[in-house]
Amino acid sequence: MARVFVYGTLKKGQPNYKHMISPSKGLAKFQGRGRTAEKYPVVITGKYNIPYMLNLPGKGYQIDGDIYTVDDQMLQFLDEFEGYPEMYQRTLMRIEVVEWEGKGGAGQDVVECFVYYKETYPPEWVSLPYHQGYDSQGKHGLRYVLPEHRD
Ligand code: PCA
């Protein structure tokens, strides 16, 4: 089992969440909510309004997201779905637990989780607006375009 922190379209309520709860893709167990221990920029960019966490620690916000434990099958599915290692890269990051599922408080807990992020990116992406808690339907108006709706 591996721990994964999702901050974008895979979060609860977001357009790709359905895959996290699809038994055919493997097992993902929701563990609670968290935020990155370090600040990072999350930007939304491109024709399909895709969110990316940029490899620029110290800039932006501590990013809100959901913590899962996943089995090998789900990790493999997520790697393929996120276009790893070309489109997203995957790294271990320290995540502060905000609330453990079913247990309430989290105290000072910090866990290491895999995160899909962007190791290298066009320099102009750094000047885009930063988002702390990604929402495809947010006021930014940059609605995510599902893979199955792209041309
Ligand atoms: N999917 C991954 C990375 C960004 C995205 O949209 C996630 O939700 O964490």
PDB file of C-alpha atoms and ligand atoms in Angstrom:
ATOM      1  CA  MET A   1       0.000   0.000   0.000  1.00  0.00           C
ATOM      2  CA  ALA A   2       1.090   3.558  -0.720  1.00  0.00           C
ATOM      3  CA  ARG A   3      -0.154   6.928   0.482  1.00  0.00           C
ATOM      4  CA  VAL A   4      -1.306   9.459  -2.107  1.00  0.00           C
ATOM      5  CA  PHE A   5      -2.316  13.091  -1.582  1.00  0.00           C
ATOM      6  CA  VAL A   6      -4.686  14.483  -4.235  1.00  0.00           C
ATOM      7  CA  TYR A   7      -5.242  18.241  -4.598  1.00  0.00           C
ATOM      8  CA  GLY A   8      -6.851  18.574  -8.024  1.00  0.00           C
ATOM      9  CA  THR A   9      -9.418  16.826 -10.149  1.00  0.00           C
ATOM     10  CA  LEU A  10      -9.159  13.611  -8.106  1.00  0.00           C
ATOM     11  CA  LYS A  11     -10.446  15.232  -4.888  1.00  0.00           C
ATOM     12  CA  LYS A  12     -13.914  14.496  -3.582  1.00  0.00           C
ATOM     13  CA  GLY A  13     -16.485  16.427  -5.590  1.00  0.00           C
ATOM     14  CA  GLN A  14     -14.105  17.057  -8.513  1.00  0.00           C
ATOM     15  CA  PRO A  15     -14.402  15.741 -12.092  1.00  0.00           C
ATOM     16  CA  ASN A  16     -12.086  12.716 -11.788  1.00  0.00           C
ATOM     17  CA  TYR A  17     -13.070  11.628  -8.280  1.00  0.00           C
ATOM     18  CA  LYS A  18     -15.152   8.818  -9.814  1.00  0.00           C
ATOM     19  CA  HIS A  19     -11.929   6.930 -10.556  1.00  0.00           C
ATOM     20  CA  MET A  20     -10.925   6.893  -6.882  1.00  0.00           C
ATOM     21  CA  ILE A  21     -14.073   4.958  -6.049  1.00  0.00           C
ATOM     22  CA  SER A  22     -14.094   2.668  -9.063  1.00  0.00           C
ATOM     23  CA  PRO A  23     -13.400  -0.904  -7.858  1.00  0.00           C
ATOM     24  CA  SER A  24     -12.177  -1.934 -11.332  1.00  0.00           C
ATOM     25  CA  LYS A  25      -9.213   0.457 -10.937  1.00  0.00           C
ATOM     26  CA  GLY A  26      -8.091  -0.961  -7.629  1.00  0.00           C
ATOM     27  CA  LEU A  27      -8.439   0.092  -4.042  1.00  0.00           C
ATOM     28  CA  ALA A  28      -8.265   3.623  -2.653  1.00  0.00           C
ATOM     29  CA  LYS A  29      -9.164   4.175   0.979  1.00  0.00           C
ATOM     30  CA  PHE A  30      -9.900   7.759   2.030  1.00  0.00           C
ATOM     31  CA  GLN A  31      -7.843   8.552   5.142  1.00  0.00           C
ATOM     32  CA  GLY A  32      -8.663  12.178   5.744  1.00  0.00           C
ATOM     33  CA  ARG A  33      -7.930  15.721   4.722  1.00  0.00           C
ATOM     34  CA  GLY A  34      -4.530  17.326   4.631  1.00  0.00           C
ATOM     35  CA  ARG A  35      -2.410  20.163   3.383  1.00  0.00           C
ATOM     36  CA  THR A  36       1.134  20.321   2.113  1.00  0.00           C
ATOM     37  CA  ALA A  37       3.600  21.116   4.887  1.00  0.00           C
ATOM     38  CA  GLU A  38       5.351  23.462   2.458  1.00  0.00           C
ATOM     39  CA  LYS A  39       3.852  26.132   0.260  1.00  0.00           C
ATOM     40  CA  TYR A  40       3.549  25.371  -3.453  1.00  0.00           C
ATOM     41  CA  PRO A  41       2.001  27.130  -6.433  1.00  0.00           C
ATOM     42  CA  VAL A  42      -1.006  25.372  -7.967  1.00  0.00           C
ATOM     43  CA  VAL A  43      -1.934  26.843 -11.341  1.00  0.00           C
ATOM     44  CA  ILE A  44      -4.641  26.031 -13.881  1.00  0.00           C
ATOM     45  CA  THR A  45      -3.453  26.109 -17.453  1.00  0.00           C
ATOM     46  CA  GLY A  46      -3.820  25.017 -21.075  1.00  0.00           C
ATOM     47  CA  LYS A  47      -6.724  24.424 -23.395  1.00  0.00           C
ATOM     48  CA  TYR A  48      -8.236  21.922 -20.965  1.00  0.00           C
ATOM     49  CA  ASN A  49      -7.740  23.926 -17.752  1.00  0.00           C
ATOM     50  CA  ILE A  50      -5.593  21.339 -16.045  1.00  0.00           C
ATOM     51  CA  PRO A  51      -4.364  22.010 -12.482  1.00  0.00           C
ATOM     52  CA  TYR A  52      -0.666  21.539 -11.752  1.00  0.00           C
ATOM     53  CA  MET A  53       1.338  21.850  -8.574  1.00  0.00           C
ATOM     54  CA  LEU A  54       4.660  23.353  -9.588  1.00  0.00           C
ATOM     55  CA  ASN A  55       7.978  22.275  -8.162  1.00  0.00           C
ATOM     56  CA  LEU A  56       8.623  25.613  -6.510  1.00  0.00           C
ATOM     57  CA  PRO A  57       8.464  25.050  -2.741  1.00  0.00           C
ATOM     58  CA  GLY A  58       8.017  28.191  -0.635  1.00  0.00           C
ATOM     59  CA  LYS A  59       5.871  29.995  -3.210  1.00  0.00           C
ATOM     60  CA  GLY A  60       2.064  30.017  -3.151  1.00  0.00           C
ATOM     61  CA  TYR A  61      -0.001  28.315  -0.465  1.00  0.00           C
ATOM     62  CA  GLN A  62      -0.067  25.250   1.697  1.00  0.00           C
ATOM     63  CA  ILE A  63      -2.274  23.230  -0.635  1.00  0.00           C
ATOM     64  CA  ASP A  64      -5.494  21.566   0.561  1.00  0.00           C
ATOM     65  CA  GLY A  65      -6.288  18.027  -0.501  1.00  0.00           C
ATOM     66  CA  ASP A  66      -7.347  14.504   0.374  1.00  0.00           C
ATOM     67  CA  ILE A  67      -5.191  11.668   1.707  1.00  0.00           C
ATOM     68  CA  TYR A  68      -5.648   8.076   0.481  1.00  0.00           C
ATOM     69  CA  THR A  69      -3.980   4.759   0.869  1.00  0.00           C
ATOM     70  CA  VAL A  70      -3.985   2.927  -2.448  1.00  0.00           C
ATOM     71  CA  ASP A  71      -3.004  -0.564  -3.547  1.00  0.00           C
ATOM     72  CA  ASP A  72      -0.530  -1.283  -6.356  1.00  0.00           C
ATOM     73  CA  GLN A  73      -3.290  -1.598  -8.934  1.00  0.00           C
ATOM     74  CA  MET A  74      -4.719   1.845  -8.122  1.00  0.00           C
ATOM     75  CA  LEU A  75      -1.271   3.442  -8.026  1.00  0.00           C
ATOM     76  CA  GLN A  76      -0.602   1.997 -11.460  1.00  0.00           C
ATOM     77  CA  PHE A  77      -3.948   3.263 -12.721  1.00  0.00           C
ATOM     78  CA  LEU A  78      -3.249   6.756 -11.330  1.00  0.00           C
ATOM     79  CA  ASP A  79       0.222   6.784 -12.913  1.00  0.00           C
ATOM     80  CA  GLU A  80      -1.314   6.019 -16.298  1.00  0.00           C
ATOM     81  CA  PHE A  81      -4.241   8.376 -15.833  1.00  0.00           C
ATOM     82  CA  GLU A  82      -1.970  11.278 -14.871  1.00  0.00           C
ATOM     83  CA  GLY A  83       0.387  10.596 -17.760  1.00  0.00           C
ATOM     84  CA  TYR A  84       3.274   9.800 -15.443  1.00  0.00           C
ATOM     85  CA  PRO A  85       6.144  10.371 -16.004  1.00  0.00           C
ATOM     86  CA  GLU A  86       5.682  12.744 -18.987  1.00  0.00           C
ATOM     87  CA  MET A  87       2.753  14.961 -18.042  1.00  0.00           C
ATOM     88  CA  TYR A  88       2.995  14.756 -14.266  1.00  0.00           C
ATOM     89  CA  GLN A  89       5.835  13.527 -12.164  1.00  0.00           C
ATOM     90  CA  ARG A  90       5.312  11.869  -8.791  1.00  0.00           C
ATOM     91  CA  THR A  91       7.224  12.635  -5.630  1.00  0.00           C
ATOM     92  CA  LEU A  92       6.940  12.091  -1.893  1.00  0.00           C
ATOM     93  CA  MET A  93       5.880  15.168   0.048  1.00  0.00           C
ATOM     94  CA  ARG A  94       5.227  15.903   3.696  1.00  0.00           C
ATOM     95  CA  ILE A  95       1.515  16.392   4.295  1.00  0.00           C
ATOM     96  CA  GLU A  96       0.039  17.856   7.479  1.00  0.00           C
ATOM     97  CA  VAL A  97      -3.071  15.974   8.497  1.00  0.00           C
ATOM     98  CA  VAL A  98      -6.006  18.339   8.999  1.00  0.00           C
ATOM     99  CA  GLU A  99      -8.541  15.694   9.982  1.00  0.00           C
ATOM    100  CA  TRP A 100      -8.307  11.914  10.084  1.00  0.00           C
ATOM    101  CA  GLU A 101     -11.400  10.232   8.657  1.00  0.00           C
ATOM    102  CA  GLY A 102     -13.585   8.941  11.466  1.00  0.00           C
ATOM    103  CA  LYS A 103     -11.228  10.132  14.205  1.00  0.00           C
ATOM    104  CA  GLY A 104     -11.691  13.876  14.077  1.00  0.00           C
ATOM    105  CA  GLY A 105      -8.638  15.776  15.287  1.00  0.00           C
ATOM    106  CA  ALA A 106      -5.220  15.380  13.765  1.00  0.00           C
ATOM    107  CA  GLY A 107      -3.001  17.223  16.180  1.00  0.00           C
ATOM    108  CA  GLN A 108       0.437  17.691  14.692  1.00  0.00           C
ATOM    109  CA  ASP A 109       0.444  14.613  12.479  1.00  0.00           C
ATOM    110  CA  VAL A 110       2.569  14.777   9.350  1.00  0.00           C
ATOM    111  CA  VAL A 111       2.616  11.915   6.835  1.00  0.00           C
ATOM    112  CA  GLU A 112       4.600  11.295   3.648  1.00  0.00           C
ATOM    113  CA  CYS A 113       2.444  10.934   0.559  1.00  0.00           C
ATOM    114  CA  PHE A 114       2.967  10.626  -3.164  1.00  0.00           C
ATOM    115  CA  VAL A 115       1.854  13.742  -5.042  1.00  0.00           C
ATOM    116  CA  TYR A 116       1.487  14.266  -8.796  1.00  0.00           C
ATOM    117  CA  TYR A 117       3.225  17.529  -9.631  1.00  0.00           C
ATOM    118  CA  LYS A 118       5.197  19.252 -12.350  1.00  0.00           C
ATOM    119  CA  GLU A 119       8.947  19.013 -12.020  1.00  0.00           C
ATOM    120  CA  THR A 120       9.670  21.313 -14.993  1.00  0.00           C
ATOM    121  CA  TYR A 121       7.256  23.701 -16.695  1.00  0.00           C
ATOM    122  CA  PRO A 122       7.208  26.760 -18.926  1.00  0.00           C
ATOM    123  CA  PRO A 123       8.509  29.765 -16.917  1.00  0.00           C
ATOM    124  CA  GLU A 124       5.389  31.848 -17.638  1.00  0.00           C
ATOM    125  CA  TRP A 125       3.284  29.414 -15.600  1.00  0.00           C
ATOM    126  CA  VAL A 126       4.786  30.926 -12.453  1.00  0.00           C
ATOM    127  CA  SER A 127       2.940  34.201 -13.202  1.00  0.00           C
ATOM    128  CA  LEU A 128      -0.507  32.546 -13.356  1.00  0.00           C
ATOM    129  CA  PRO A 129      -2.897  32.912 -10.385  1.00  0.00           C
ATOM    130  CA  TYR A 130      -2.271  30.470  -7.535  1.00  0.00           C
ATOM    131  CA  HIS A 131      -5.048  28.294  -6.080  1.00  0.00           C
ATOM    132  CA  GLN A 132      -5.023  26.915  -2.543  1.00  0.00           C
ATOM    133  CA  GLY A 133      -8.044  24.634  -2.655  1.00  0.00           C
ATOM    134  CA  TYR A 134      -8.693  23.562  -6.240  1.00  0.00           C
ATOM    135  CA  ASP A 135     -12.295  23.618  -7.428  1.00  0.00           C
ATOM    136  CA  SER A 136     -13.071  23.024 -11.081  1.00  0.00           C
ATOM    137  CA  GLN A 137     -16.274  25.043 -10.631  1.00  0.00           C
ATOM    138  CA  GLY A 138     -14.555  27.931  -8.838  1.00  0.00           C
ATOM    139  CA  LYS A 139     -14.897  31.657  -9.484  1.00  0.00           C
ATOM    140  CA  HIS A 140     -11.807  31.538 -11.715  1.00  0.00           C
ATOM    141  CA  GLY A 141     -14.121  30.184 -14.452  1.00  0.00           C
ATOM    142  CA  LEU A 142     -11.501  27.733 -15.737  1.00  0.00           C
ATOM    143  CA  ARG A 143     -13.654  24.622 -15.950  1.00  0.00           C
ATOM    144  CA  TYR A 144     -11.702  21.394 -16.336  1.00  0.00           C
ATOM    145  CA  VAL A 145     -12.267  19.576 -19.619  1.00  0.00           C
ATOM    146  CA  LEU A 146     -12.602  15.821 -19.069  1.00  0.00           C
ATOM    147  CA  PRO A 147     -10.258  13.584 -21.083  1.00  0.00           C
ATOM    148  CA  GLU A 148     -13.275  12.055 -22.820  1.00  0.00           C
ATOM    149  CA  HIS A 149     -14.439  15.533 -23.967  1.00  0.00           C
ATOM    150  CA  ARG A 150     -11.168  16.692 -25.521  1.00  0.00           C
ATOM    151  CA  ASP A 151     -10.485  17.097 -29.202  1.00  0.00           C
TER     152      ASP A 151
HETATM  153  N1  PCA B   1      -5.008  15.255 -10.577  1.00  0.00           N
HETATM  154  C1  PCA B   1      -4.062  15.032  -9.554  1.00  0.00           C
HETATM  155  C2  PCA B   1      -3.000  16.015  -9.816  1.00  0.00           C
HETATM  156  C3  PCA B   1      -3.718  17.155 -10.382  1.00  0.00           C
HETATM  157  C4  PCA B   1      -4.976  16.562 -10.897  1.00  0.00           C
HETATM  158  O1  PCA B   1      -5.879  17.138 -11.458  1.00  0.00           O
HETATM  159  C5  PCA B   1      -4.708  15.321  -8.226  1.00  0.00           C
HETATM  160  O2  PCA B   1      -5.933  15.536  -8.128  1.00  0.00           O
HETATM  161  O3  PCA B   1      -3.978  15.367  -7.233  1.00  0.00           O
END
